[in-house]
Amino acid sequence: MFKSHIPMLLSLKHRFLFVHIAKTGGTSVRATLARYRYRGLWGAPMFIANKLDQMSGHRIGAKFPRHAKAIAAREMLPATLYDELFKFVFVRNPWDLQVSSFFHIRKERPQVLAGVTTFEQFIRLKFDPERPWNYLLDTSRERQRDYVVDLRGQQIVDFIGHYESLQADFDTVCDRIGLPRTPLPHRRKAQGRDDFRRYYNDETARLVEAHYREDIEMFGYRFDG
């Protein structure tokens, strides 16, 4: 189900901002922290603004989208407030992310695959240089790096967790924002998939490496782990 109406997860009472990159375990993080969003003095106005935005068909721009980048929040929030927030994000191995994306789209939005039945076809379509509009196929075509840096390429979030150590890194987040450690639920977990490396051949692995080179360099990922 497409959930563009769900806003970026911001808590003014607990002073945190979650930058949600698609397919990185963020749905589980949101499910655990959503209860804190509307607490405190500004909770009611935030709730009302969100509902008004939904009722207007998102015409009044009263919220940050679910998968907004950190730079959007920094541009819109007062500088002192943005600096005070604990801003965190989770990233994922780009090769693994593509497999997750393929299974998700095949289950949730099969109509957009337009006859694509194999993972190799999916990768070729997604990164076809003659079809730059293919970012519409899946938001994971965007570089994860772009979610955490400003226009000069400087990191503007405080903590980068990893999908591969999701619970341990989430525990660190909870410690930093002063909330109890909580086991993350398993949300939207793909069924019937194997280790991501088994879906690639040399060419498709290179296509992913070329597209996500900046992510691979910034977050230290490799194809073999």
mmCIF file with all atom_site columns, C-alpha atoms in Angstrom:
data_model
loop_
_atom_site.group_PDB
_atom_site.id
_atom_site.type_symbol
_atom_site.label_atom_id
_atom_site.label_alt_id
_atom_site.label_comp_id
_atom_site.label_asym_id
_atom_site.label_entity_id
_atom_site.label_seq_id
_atom_site.pdbx_PDB_ins_code
_atom_site.Cartn_x
_atom_site.Cartn_y
_atom_site.Cartn_z
_atom_site.occupancy
_atom_site.B_iso_or_equiv
_atom_site.pdbx_formal_charge
_atom_site.auth_seq_id
_atom_site.auth_comp_id
_atom_site.auth_asym_id
_atom_site.auth_atom_id
_atom_site.pdbx_PDB_model_num
ATOM 1   C CA . MET A 1 1   ? 0.000  0.000   0.000   1.00 0.00 ? 1   MET A CA 1
ATOM 2   C CA . PHE A 1 2   ? 1.329  3.446   -0.930  1.00 0.00 ? 2   PHE A CA 1
ATOM 3   C CA . LYS A 1 3   ? 1.560  5.692   2.140   1.00 0.00 ? 3   LYS A CA 1
ATOM 4   C CA . SER A 1 4   ? 2.624  9.128   0.947   1.00 0.00 ? 4   SER A CA 1
ATOM 5   C CA . HIS A 1 5   ? 0.200  10.684  3.438   1.00 0.00 ? 5   HIS A CA 1
ATOM 6   C CA . ILE A 1 6   ? 2.365  9.614   6.372   1.00 0.00 ? 6   ILE A CA 1
ATOM 7   C CA . PRO A 1 7   ? 4.626  12.532  7.350   1.00 0.00 ? 7   PRO A CA 1
ATOM 8   C CA . MET A 1 8   ? 8.287  12.594  8.273   1.00 0.00 ? 8   MET A CA 1
ATOM 9   C CA . LEU A 1 9   ? 8.730  11.424  11.865  1.00 0.00 ? 9   LEU A CA 1
ATOM 10  C CA . LEU A 1 10  ? 9.502  14.461  14.017  1.00 0.00 ? 10  LEU A CA 1
ATOM 11  C CA . SER A 1 11  ? 9.100  14.789  17.781  1.00 0.00 ? 11  SER A CA 1
ATOM 12  C CA . LEU A 1 12  ? 9.558  18.231  19.288  1.00 0.00 ? 12  LEU A CA 1
ATOM 13  C CA . LYS A 1 13  ? 9.096  16.973  22.845  1.00 0.00 ? 13  LYS A CA 1
ATOM 14  C CA . HIS A 1 14  ? 11.781 14.312  22.534  1.00 0.00 ? 14  HIS A CA 1
ATOM 15  C CA . ARG A 1 15  ? 13.880 16.337  20.099  1.00 0.00 ? 15  ARG A CA 1
ATOM 16  C CA . PHE A 1 16  ? 14.419 13.815  17.318  1.00 0.00 ? 16  PHE A CA 1
ATOM 17  C CA . LEU A 1 17  ? 13.978 13.665  13.549  1.00 0.00 ? 17  LEU A CA 1
ATOM 18  C CA . PHE A 1 18  ? 13.960 10.384  11.661  1.00 0.00 ? 18  PHE A CA 1
ATOM 19  C CA . VAL A 1 19  ? 15.045 10.591  8.022   1.00 0.00 ? 19  VAL A CA 1
ATOM 20  C CA . HIS A 1 20  ? 13.373 7.581   6.417   1.00 0.00 ? 20  HIS A CA 1
ATOM 21  C CA . ILE A 1 21  ? 15.102 6.020   3.414   1.00 0.00 ? 21  ILE A CA 1
ATOM 22  C CA . ALA A 1 22  ? 12.891 3.437   1.726   1.00 0.00 ? 22  ALA A CA 1
ATOM 23  C CA . LYS A 1 23  ? 13.595 -0.271  2.296   1.00 0.00 ? 23  LYS A CA 1
ATOM 24  C CA . THR A 1 24  ? 16.062 0.208   5.147   1.00 0.00 ? 24  THR A CA 1
ATOM 25  C CA . GLY A 1 25  ? 13.933 -1.019  8.055   1.00 0.00 ? 25  GLY A CA 1
ATOM 26  C CA . GLY A 1 26  ? 12.324 2.374   8.518   1.00 0.00 ? 26  GLY A CA 1
ATOM 27  C CA . THR A 1 27  ? 8.771  1.065   8.715   1.00 0.00 ? 27  THR A CA 1
ATOM 28  C CA . SER A 1 28  ? 9.696  -0.863  11.868  1.00 0.00 ? 28  SER A CA 1
ATOM 29  C CA . VAL A 1 29  ? 11.451 2.186   13.314  1.00 0.00 ? 29  VAL A CA 1
ATOM 30  C CA . ARG A 1 30  ? 8.432  4.382   12.604  1.00 0.00 ? 30  ARG A CA 1
ATOM 31  C CA . ALA A 1 31  ? 6.042  1.861   14.142  1.00 0.00 ? 31  ALA A CA 1
ATOM 32  C CA . THR A 1 32  ? 8.062  1.929   17.356  1.00 0.00 ? 32  THR A CA 1
ATOM 33  C CA . LEU A 1 33  ? 8.587  5.700   17.622  1.00 0.00 ? 33  LEU A CA 1
ATOM 34  C CA . ALA A 1 34  ? 5.321  7.021   16.155  1.00 0.00 ? 34  ALA A CA 1
ATOM 35  C CA . ARG A 1 35  ? 3.710  7.159   19.613  1.00 0.00 ? 35  ARG A CA 1
ATOM 36  C CA . TYR A 1 36  ? 6.087  9.992   20.554  1.00 0.00 ? 36  TYR A CA 1
ATOM 37  C CA . ARG A 1 37  ? 5.307  12.267  17.587  1.00 0.00 ? 37  ARG A CA 1
ATOM 38  C CA . TYR A 1 38  ? 2.407  14.255  18.998  1.00 0.00 ? 38  TYR A CA 1
ATOM 39  C CA . ARG A 1 39  ? 3.466  14.497  22.622  1.00 0.00 ? 39  ARG A CA 1
ATOM 40  C CA . GLY A 1 40  ? 4.278  17.802  24.262  1.00 0.00 ? 40  GLY A CA 1
ATOM 41  C CA . LEU A 1 41  ? 3.196  21.394  23.767  1.00 0.00 ? 41  LEU A CA 1
ATOM 42  C CA . TRP A 1 42  ? 3.281  21.347  19.964  1.00 0.00 ? 42  TRP A CA 1
ATOM 43  C CA . GLY A 1 43  ? 1.751  17.898  19.560  1.00 0.00 ? 43  GLY A CA 1
ATOM 44  C CA . ALA A 1 44  ? -1.834 19.053  18.987  1.00 0.00 ? 44  ALA A CA 1
ATOM 45  C CA . PRO A 1 45  ? -0.944 21.742  16.380  1.00 0.00 ? 45  PRO A CA 1
ATOM 46  C CA . MET A 1 46  ? 1.228  19.209  14.511  1.00 0.00 ? 46  MET A CA 1
ATOM 47  C CA . PHE A 1 47  ? -1.616 16.681  14.509  1.00 0.00 ? 47  PHE A CA 1
ATOM 48  C CA . ILE A 1 48  ? -4.125 19.251  13.247  1.00 0.00 ? 48  ILE A CA 1
ATOM 49  C CA . ALA A 1 49  ? -1.754 20.481  10.529  1.00 0.00 ? 49  ALA A CA 1
ATOM 50  C CA . ASN A 1 50  ? -1.207 16.918  9.344   1.00 0.00 ? 50  ASN A CA 1
ATOM 51  C CA . LYS A 1 51  ? -4.944 16.235  9.150   1.00 0.00 ? 51  LYS A CA 1
ATOM 52  C CA . LEU A 1 52  ? -5.617 19.510  7.332   1.00 0.00 ? 52  LEU A CA 1
ATOM 53  C CA . ASP A 1 53  ? -2.899 18.679  4.837   1.00 0.00 ? 53  ASP A CA 1
ATOM 54  C CA . GLN A 1 54  ? -4.524 15.295  4.158   1.00 0.00 ? 54  GLN A CA 1
ATOM 55  C CA . MET A 1 55  ? -7.974 16.864  3.780   1.00 0.00 ? 55  MET A CA 1
ATOM 56  C CA . SER A 1 56  ? -6.640 19.385  1.250   1.00 0.00 ? 56  SER A CA 1
ATOM 57  C CA . GLY A 1 57  ? -5.039 16.691  -0.886  1.00 0.00 ? 57  GLY A CA 1
ATOM 58  C CA . HIS A 1 58  ? -1.605 17.910  0.270   1.00 0.00 ? 58  HIS A CA 1
ATOM 59  C CA . ARG A 1 59  ? -2.186 21.324  -1.325  1.00 0.00 ? 59  ARG A CA 1
ATOM 60  C CA . ILE A 1 60  ? -1.193 23.379  1.720   1.00 0.00 ? 60  ILE A CA 1
ATOM 61  C CA . GLY A 1 61  ? 2.230  21.755  2.251   1.00 0.00 ? 61  GLY A CA 1
ATOM 62  C CA . ALA A 1 62  ? 1.863  21.528  6.024   1.00 0.00 ? 62  ALA A CA 1
ATOM 63  C CA . LYS A 1 63  ? 4.108  18.517  6.508   1.00 0.00 ? 63  LYS A CA 1
ATOM 64  C CA . PHE A 1 64  ? 7.317  16.902  5.313   1.00 0.00 ? 64  PHE A CA 1
ATOM 65  C CA . PRO A 1 65  ? 6.700  13.815  3.137   1.00 0.00 ? 65  PRO A CA 1
ATOM 66  C CA . ARG A 1 66  ? 7.425  10.365  4.559   1.00 0.00 ? 66  ARG A CA 1
ATOM 67  C CA . HIS A 1 67  ? 10.687 9.991   2.624   1.00 0.00 ? 67  HIS A CA 1
ATOM 68  C CA . ALA A 1 68  ? 11.844 13.616  2.712   1.00 0.00 ? 68  ALA A CA 1
ATOM 69  C CA . LYS A 1 69  ? 15.577 14.243  2.776   1.00 0.00 ? 69  LYS A CA 1
ATOM 70  C CA . ALA A 1 70  ? 17.346 15.851  5.712   1.00 0.00 ? 70  ALA A CA 1
ATOM 71  C CA . ILE A 1 71  ? 18.059 18.984  3.691   1.00 0.00 ? 71  ILE A CA 1
ATOM 72  C CA . ALA A 1 72  ? 14.303 19.586  3.282   1.00 0.00 ? 72  ALA A CA 1
ATOM 73  C CA . ALA A 1 73  ? 13.859 19.653  7.045   1.00 0.00 ? 73  ALA A CA 1
ATOM 74  C CA . ARG A 1 74  ? 16.884 21.884  7.528   1.00 0.00 ? 74  ARG A CA 1
ATOM 75  C CA . GLU A 1 75  ? 15.597 24.391  4.991   1.00 0.00 ? 75  GLU A CA 1
ATOM 76  C CA . MET A 1 76  ? 12.100 24.526  6.497   1.00 0.00 ? 76  MET A CA 1
ATOM 77  C CA . LEU A 1 77  ? 12.776 24.357  10.242  1.00 0.00 ? 77  LEU A CA 1
ATOM 78  C CA . PRO A 1 78  ? 14.344 27.189  12.261  1.00 0.00 ? 78  PRO A CA 1
ATOM 79  C CA . ALA A 1 79  ? 18.107 26.692  12.278  1.00 0.00 ? 79  ALA A CA 1
ATOM 80  C CA . THR A 1 80  ? 18.291 26.573  16.073  1.00 0.00 ? 80  THR A CA 1
ATOM 81  C CA . LEU A 1 81  ? 15.599 23.888  16.210  1.00 0.00 ? 81  LEU A CA 1
ATOM 82  C CA . TYR A 1 82  ? 17.204 21.770  13.503  1.00 0.00 ? 82  TYR A CA 1
ATOM 83  C CA . ASP A 1 83  ? 20.545 21.925  15.309  1.00 0.00 ? 83  ASP A CA 1
ATOM 84  C CA . GLU A 1 84  ? 18.922 20.832  18.581  1.00 0.00 ? 84  GLU A CA 1
ATOM 85  C CA . LEU A 1 85  ? 17.232 17.776  17.076  1.00 0.00 ? 85  LEU A CA 1
ATOM 86  C CA . PHE A 1 86  ? 18.900 14.375  17.113  1.00 0.00 ? 86  PHE A CA 1
ATOM 87  C CA . LYS A 1 87  ? 18.731 13.518  13.425  1.00 0.00 ? 87  LYS A CA 1
ATOM 88  C CA . PHE A 1 88  ? 19.191 9.892   12.472  1.00 0.00 ? 88  PHE A CA 1
ATOM 89  C CA . VAL A 1 89  ? 18.857 7.617   9.478   1.00 0.00 ? 89  VAL A CA 1
ATOM 90  C CA . PHE A 1 90  ? 19.359 3.993   8.486   1.00 0.00 ? 90  PHE A CA 1
ATOM 91  C CA . VAL A 1 91  ? 21.112 2.886   5.307   1.00 0.00 ? 91  VAL A CA 1
ATOM 92  C CA . ARG A 1 92  ? 21.432 -0.478  3.564   1.00 0.00 ? 92  ARG A CA 1
ATOM 93  C CA . ASN A 1 93  ? 23.803 -2.343  1.275   1.00 0.00 ? 93  ASN A CA 1
ATOM 94  C CA . PRO A 1 94  ? 22.782 -1.111  -2.217  1.00 0.00 ? 94  PRO A CA 1
ATOM 95  C CA . TRP A 1 95  ? 22.931 -4.600  -3.750  1.00 0.00 ? 95  TRP A CA 1
ATOM 96  C CA . ASP A 1 96  ? 20.717 -6.042  -1.023  1.00 0.00 ? 96  ASP A CA 1
ATOM 97  C CA . LEU A 1 97  ? 18.372 -3.080  -1.278  1.00 0.00 ? 97  LEU A CA 1
ATOM 98  C CA . GLN A 1 98  ? 17.664 -3.811  -4.960  1.00 0.00 ? 98  GLN A CA 1
ATOM 99  C CA . VAL A 1 99  ? 16.600 -7.367  -4.195  1.00 0.00 ? 99  VAL A CA 1
ATOM 100 C CA . SER A 1 100 ? 14.318 -6.121  -1.431  1.00 0.00 ? 100 SER A CA 1
ATOM 101 C CA . SER A 1 101 ? 12.898 -3.527  -3.802  1.00 0.00 ? 101 SER A CA 1
ATOM 102 C CA . PHE A 1 102 ? 12.204 -6.105  -6.494  1.00 0.00 ? 102 PHE A CA 1
ATOM 103 C CA . PHE A 1 103 ? 10.276 -8.388  -4.156  1.00 0.00 ? 103 PHE A CA 1
ATOM 104 C CA . HIS A 1 104 ? 8.371  -5.460  -2.668  1.00 0.00 ? 104 HIS A CA 1
ATOM 105 C CA . ILE A 1 105 ? 7.264  -4.042  -6.024  1.00 0.00 ? 105 ILE A CA 1
ATOM 106 C CA . ARG A 1 106 ? 6.380  -7.472  -7.379  1.00 0.00 ? 106 ARG A CA 1
ATOM 107 C CA . LYS A 1 107 ? 4.072  -7.959  -4.388  1.00 0.00 ? 107 LYS A CA 1
ATOM 108 C CA . GLU A 1 108 ? 2.687  -4.437  -3.820  1.00 0.00 ? 108 GLU A CA 1
ATOM 109 C CA . ARG A 1 109 ? 2.690  -2.826  -7.293  1.00 0.00 ? 109 ARG A CA 1
ATOM 110 C CA . PRO A 1 110 ? 3.137  -5.535  -9.937  1.00 0.00 ? 110 PRO A CA 1
ATOM 111 C CA . GLN A 1 111 ? 1.456  -3.368  -12.573 1.00 0.00 ? 111 GLN A CA 1
ATOM 112 C CA . VAL A 1 112 ? 4.471  -1.033  -12.767 1.00 0.00 ? 112 VAL A CA 1
ATOM 113 C CA . LEU A 1 113 ? 6.807  -3.860  -13.783 1.00 0.00 ? 113 LEU A CA 1
ATOM 114 C CA . ALA A 1 114 ? 5.198  -4.009  -17.227 1.00 0.00 ? 114 ALA A CA 1
ATOM 115 C CA . GLY A 1 115 ? 6.060  -7.617  -18.047 1.00 0.00 ? 115 GLY A CA 1
ATOM 116 C CA . VAL A 1 116 ? 9.309  -7.730  -16.075 1.00 0.00 ? 116 VAL A CA 1
ATOM 117 C CA . THR A 1 117 ? 9.471  -11.156 -14.446 1.00 0.00 ? 117 THR A CA 1
ATOM 118 C CA . THR A 1 118 ? 13.089 -11.666 -13.394 1.00 0.00 ? 118 THR A CA 1
ATOM 119 C CA . PHE A 1 119 ? 15.458 -9.734  -11.167 1.00 0.00 ? 119 PHE A CA 1
ATOM 120 C CA . GLU A 1 120 ? 17.917 -9.286  -14.031 1.00 0.00 ? 120 GLU A CA 1
ATOM 121 C CA . GLN A 1 121 ? 15.217 -7.654  -16.158 1.00 0.00 ? 121 GLN A CA 1
ATOM 122 C CA . PHE A 1 122 ? 14.287 -5.442  -13.226 1.00 0.00 ? 122 PHE A CA 1
ATOM 123 C CA . ILE A 1 123 ? 17.858 -4.171  -12.790 1.00 0.00 ? 123 ILE A CA 1
ATOM 124 C CA . ARG A 1 124 ? 18.280 -3.549  -16.506 1.00 0.00 ? 124 ARG A CA 1
ATOM 125 C CA . LEU A 1 125 ? 15.035 -1.575  -16.650 1.00 0.00 ? 125 LEU A CA 1
ATOM 126 C CA . LYS A 1 126 ? 15.742 0.360   -13.467 1.00 0.00 ? 126 LYS A CA 1
ATOM 127 C CA . PHE A 1 127 ? 19.178 1.552   -14.591 1.00 0.00 ? 127 PHE A CA 1
ATOM 128 C CA . ASP A 1 128 ? 18.581 1.859   -18.313 1.00 0.00 ? 128 ASP A CA 1
ATOM 129 C CA . PRO A 1 129 ? 20.337 5.139   -19.286 1.00 0.00 ? 129 PRO A CA 1
ATOM 130 C CA . GLU A 1 130 ? 17.820 5.632   -22.099 1.00 0.00 ? 130 GLU A CA 1
ATOM 131 C CA . ARG A 1 131 ? 14.972 5.715   -19.570 1.00 0.00 ? 131 ARG A CA 1
ATOM 132 C CA . PRO A 1 132 ? 15.869 8.294   -16.907 1.00 0.00 ? 132 PRO A CA 1
ATOM 133 C CA . TRP A 1 133 ? 12.221 8.435   -15.841 1.00 0.00 ? 133 TRP A CA 1
ATOM 134 C CA . ASN A 1 134 ? 12.620 5.025   -14.264 1.00 0.00 ? 134 ASN A CA 1
ATOM 135 C CA . TYR A 1 135 ? 13.105 6.692   -10.884 1.00 0.00 ? 135 TYR A CA 1
ATOM 136 C CA . LEU A 1 136 ? 9.303  6.581   -10.830 1.00 0.00 ? 136 LEU A CA 1
ATOM 137 C CA . LEU A 1 137 ? 9.563  2.810   -10.684 1.00 0.00 ? 137 LEU A CA 1
ATOM 138 C CA . ASP A 1 138 ? 11.101 2.886   -7.244  1.00 0.00 ? 138 ASP A CA 1
ATOM 139 C CA . THR A 1 139 ? 12.352 5.556   -4.836  1.00 0.00 ? 139 THR A CA 1
ATOM 140 C CA . SER A 1 140 ? 15.345 3.343   -4.025  1.00 0.00 ? 140 SER A CA 1
ATOM 141 C CA . ARG A 1 141 ? 16.873 4.502   -7.322  1.00 0.00 ? 141 ARG A CA 1
ATOM 142 C CA . GLU A 1 142 ? 17.891 7.624   -5.418  1.00 0.00 ? 142 GLU A CA 1
ATOM 143 C CA . ARG A 1 143 ? 21.269 7.620   -3.708  1.00 0.00 ? 143 ARG A CA 1
ATOM 144 C CA . GLN A 1 144 ? 21.074 7.149   0.046   1.00 0.00 ? 144 GLN A CA 1
ATOM 145 C CA . ARG A 1 145 ? 23.864 9.688   0.429   1.00 0.00 ? 145 ARG A CA 1
ATOM 146 C CA . ASP A 1 146 ? 21.528 12.408  -0.848  1.00 0.00 ? 146 ASP A CA 1
ATOM 147 C CA . TYR A 1 147 ? 19.302 11.917  2.192   1.00 0.00 ? 147 TYR A CA 1
ATOM 148 C CA . VAL A 1 148 ? 22.011 12.846  4.684   1.00 0.00 ? 148 VAL A CA 1
ATOM 149 C CA . VAL A 1 149 ? 24.059 15.666  3.093   1.00 0.00 ? 149 VAL A CA 1
ATOM 150 C CA . ASP A 1 150 ? 23.565 19.313  2.192   1.00 0.00 ? 150 ASP A CA 1
ATOM 151 C CA . LEU A 1 151 ? 24.160 20.908  -1.197  1.00 0.00 ? 151 LEU A CA 1
ATOM 152 C CA . ARG A 1 152 ? 27.900 21.016  -0.486  1.00 0.00 ? 152 ARG A CA 1
ATOM 153 C CA . GLY A 1 153 ? 28.028 17.330  0.305   1.00 0.00 ? 153 GLY A CA 1
ATOM 154 C CA . GLN A 1 154 ? 28.464 17.837  4.054   1.00 0.00 ? 154 GLN A CA 1
ATOM 155 C CA . GLN A 1 155 ? 26.735 15.396  6.393   1.00 0.00 ? 155 GLN A CA 1
ATOM 156 C CA . ILE A 1 156 ? 23.850 17.063  8.239   1.00 0.00 ? 156 ILE A CA 1
ATOM 157 C CA . VAL A 1 157 ? 22.525 14.161  10.326  1.00 0.00 ? 157 VAL A CA 1
ATOM 158 C CA . ASP A 1 158 ? 23.909 13.063  13.683  1.00 0.00 ? 158 ASP A CA 1
ATOM 159 C CA . PHE A 1 159 ? 23.746 9.294   13.406  1.00 0.00 ? 159 PHE A CA 1
ATOM 160 C CA . ILE A 1 160 ? 23.818 6.839   10.500  1.00 0.00 ? 160 ILE A CA 1
ATOM 161 C CA . GLY A 1 161 ? 22.628 3.369   11.456  1.00 0.00 ? 161 GLY A CA 1
ATOM 162 C CA . HIS A 1 162 ? 22.774 0.301   9.262   1.00 0.00 ? 162 HIS A CA 1
ATOM 163 C CA . TYR A 1 163 ? 20.054 -2.140  8.268   1.00 0.00 ? 163 TYR A CA 1
ATOM 164 C CA . GLU A 1 164 ? 22.553 -4.937  8.803   1.00 0.00 ? 164 GLU A CA 1
ATOM 165 C CA . SER A 1 165 ? 22.765 -4.059  12.522  1.00 0.00 ? 165 SER A CA 1
ATOM 166 C CA . LEU A 1 166 ? 19.291 -2.542  12.789  1.00 0.00 ? 166 LEU A CA 1
ATOM 167 C CA . GLN A 1 167 ? 18.356 -3.492  16.354  1.00 0.00 ? 167 GLN A CA 1
ATOM 168 C CA . ALA A 1 168 ? 21.748 -2.653  17.862  1.00 0.00 ? 168 ALA A CA 1
ATOM 169 C CA . ASP A 1 169 ? 21.865 0.700   16.097  1.00 0.00 ? 169 ASP A CA 1
ATOM 170 C CA . PHE A 1 170 ? 18.266 1.436   17.046  1.00 0.00 ? 170 PHE A CA 1
ATOM 171 C CA . ASP A 1 171 ? 19.208 0.761   20.677  1.00 0.00 ? 171 ASP A CA 1
ATOM 172 C CA . THR A 1 172 ? 21.882 3.429   20.273  1.00 0.00 ? 172 THR A CA 1
ATOM 173 C CA . VAL A 1 173 ? 19.257 5.843   18.928  1.00 0.00 ? 173 VAL A CA 1
ATOM 174 C CA . CYS A 1 174 ? 16.988 5.157   21.910  1.00 0.00 ? 174 CYS A CA 1
ATOM 175 C CA . ASP A 1 175 ? 19.871 5.811   24.304  1.00 0.00 ? 175 ASP A CA 1
ATOM 176 C CA . ARG A 1 176 ? 20.682 9.089   22.579  1.00 0.00 ? 176 ARG A CA 1
ATOM 177 C CA . ILE A 1 177 ? 17.103 10.429  22.654  1.00 0.00 ? 177 ILE A CA 1
ATOM 178 C CA . GLY A 1 178 ? 16.379 9.175   26.152  1.00 0.00 ? 178 GLY A CA 1
ATOM 179 C CA . LEU A 1 179 ? 13.717 6.575   25.345  1.00 0.00 ? 179 LEU A CA 1
ATOM 180 C CA . PRO A 1 180 ? 13.576 2.954   26.523  1.00 0.00 ? 180 PRO A CA 1
ATOM 181 C CA . ARG A 1 181 ? 15.151 0.345   24.292  1.00 0.00 ? 181 ARG A CA 1
ATOM 182 C CA . THR A 1 182 ? 12.399 -1.520  22.458  1.00 0.00 ? 182 THR A CA 1
ATOM 183 C CA . PRO A 1 183 ? 12.564 -4.612  20.229  1.00 0.00 ? 183 PRO A CA 1
ATOM 184 C CA . LEU A 1 184 ? 11.704 -3.629  16.678  1.00 0.00 ? 184 LEU A CA 1
ATOM 185 C CA . PRO A 1 185 ? 8.748  -5.395  15.044  1.00 0.00 ? 185 PRO A CA 1
ATOM 186 C CA . HIS A 1 186 ? 9.216  -7.139  11.729  1.00 0.00 ? 186 HIS A CA 1
ATOM 187 C CA . ARG A 1 187 ? 7.228  -5.020  9.305   1.00 0.00 ? 187 ARG A CA 1
ATOM 188 C CA . ARG A 1 188 ? 6.856  -5.618  5.558   1.00 0.00 ? 188 ARG A CA 1
ATOM 189 C CA . LYS A 1 189 ? 9.416  -8.415  5.606   1.00 0.00 ? 189 LYS A CA 1
ATOM 190 C CA . ALA A 1 190 ? 9.895  -10.098 2.232   1.00 0.00 ? 190 ALA A CA 1
ATOM 191 C CA . GLN A 1 191 ? 9.058  -13.784 2.063   1.00 0.00 ? 191 GLN A CA 1
ATOM 192 C CA . GLY A 1 192 ? 10.764 -16.440 -0.011  1.00 0.00 ? 192 GLY A CA 1
ATOM 193 C CA . ARG A 1 193 ? 13.944 -14.554 -0.882  1.00 0.00 ? 193 ARG A CA 1
ATOM 194 C CA . ASP A 1 194 ? 17.493 -15.861 -0.720  1.00 0.00 ? 194 ASP A CA 1
ATOM 195 C CA . ASP A 1 195 ? 20.824 -14.173 0.050   1.00 0.00 ? 195 ASP A CA 1
ATOM 196 C CA . PHE A 1 196 ? 21.018 -11.121 -2.198  1.00 0.00 ? 196 PHE A CA 1
ATOM 197 C CA . ARG A 1 197 ? 24.263 -12.203 -3.902  1.00 0.00 ? 197 ARG A CA 1
ATOM 198 C CA . ARG A 1 198 ? 22.530 -15.172 -5.508  1.00 0.00 ? 198 ARG A CA 1
ATOM 199 C CA . TYR A 1 199 ? 20.359 -12.901 -7.638  1.00 0.00 ? 199 TYR A CA 1
ATOM 200 C CA . TYR A 1 200 ? 23.235 -11.171 -9.424  1.00 0.00 ? 200 TYR A CA 1
ATOM 201 C CA . ASN A 1 201 ? 25.538 -11.869 -12.300 1.00 0.00 ? 201 ASN A CA 1
ATOM 202 C CA . ASP A 1 202 ? 28.684 -9.857  -12.986 1.00 0.00 ? 202 ASP A CA 1
ATOM 203 C CA . GLU A 1 203 ? 26.940 -7.339  -15.227 1.00 0.00 ? 203 GLU A CA 1
ATOM 204 C CA . THR A 1 204 ? 23.977 -6.556  -12.965 1.00 0.00 ? 204 THR A CA 1
ATOM 205 C CA . ALA A 1 205 ? 26.301 -6.268  -9.967  1.00 0.00 ? 205 ALA A CA 1
ATOM 206 C CA . ARG A 1 206 ? 28.353 -3.697  -11.893 1.00 0.00 ? 206 ARG A CA 1
ATOM 207 C CA . LEU A 1 207 ? 25.235 -1.712  -12.824 1.00 0.00 ? 207 LEU A CA 1
ATOM 208 C CA . VAL A 1 208 ? 24.367 -1.318  -9.150  1.00 0.00 ? 208 VAL A CA 1
ATOM 209 C CA . GLU A 1 209 ? 27.965 -0.497  -8.231  1.00 0.00 ? 209 GLU A CA 1
ATOM 210 C CA . ALA A 1 210 ? 28.154 2.230   -10.866 1.00 0.00 ? 210 ALA A CA 1
ATOM 211 C CA . HIS A 1 211 ? 24.871 3.869   -9.871  1.00 0.00 ? 211 HIS A CA 1
ATOM 212 C CA . TYR A 1 212 ? 25.472 3.794   -6.113  1.00 0.00 ? 212 TYR A CA 1
ATOM 213 C CA . ARG A 1 213 ? 29.221 4.453   -6.116  1.00 0.00 ? 213 ARG A CA 1
ATOM 214 C CA . GLU A 1 214 ? 28.870 7.434   -3.764  1.00 0.00 ? 214 GLU A CA 1
ATOM 215 C CA . ASP A 1 215 ? 26.783 5.380   -1.314  1.00 0.00 ? 215 ASP A CA 1
ATOM 216 C CA . ILE A 1 216 ? 29.289 2.546   -1.406  1.00 0.00 ? 216 ILE A CA 1
ATOM 217 C CA . GLU A 1 217 ? 32.158 4.913   -0.666  1.00 0.00 ? 217 GLU A CA 1
ATOM 218 C CA . MET A 1 218 ? 30.375 6.889   2.067   1.00 0.00 ? 218 MET A CA 1
ATOM 219 C CA . PHE A 1 219 ? 28.852 3.970   3.950   1.00 0.00 ? 219 PHE A CA 1
ATOM 220 C CA . GLY A 1 220 ? 31.587 1.384   3.389   1.00 0.00 ? 220 GLY A CA 1
ATOM 221 C CA . TYR A 1 221 ? 29.546 -1.279  1.611   1.00 0.00 ? 221 TYR A CA 1
ATOM 222 C CA . ARG A 1 222 ? 30.859 -4.061  -0.600  1.00 0.00 ? 222 ARG A CA 1
ATOM 223 C CA . PHE A 1 223 ? 29.138 -6.686  -2.682  1.00 0.00 ? 223 PHE A CA 1
ATOM 224 C CA . ASP A 1 224 ? 30.653 -9.500  -0.636  1.00 0.00 ? 224 ASP A CA 1
ATOM 225 C CA . GLY A 1 225 ? 29.548 -8.119  2.732   1.00 0.00 ? 225 GLY A CA 1
#
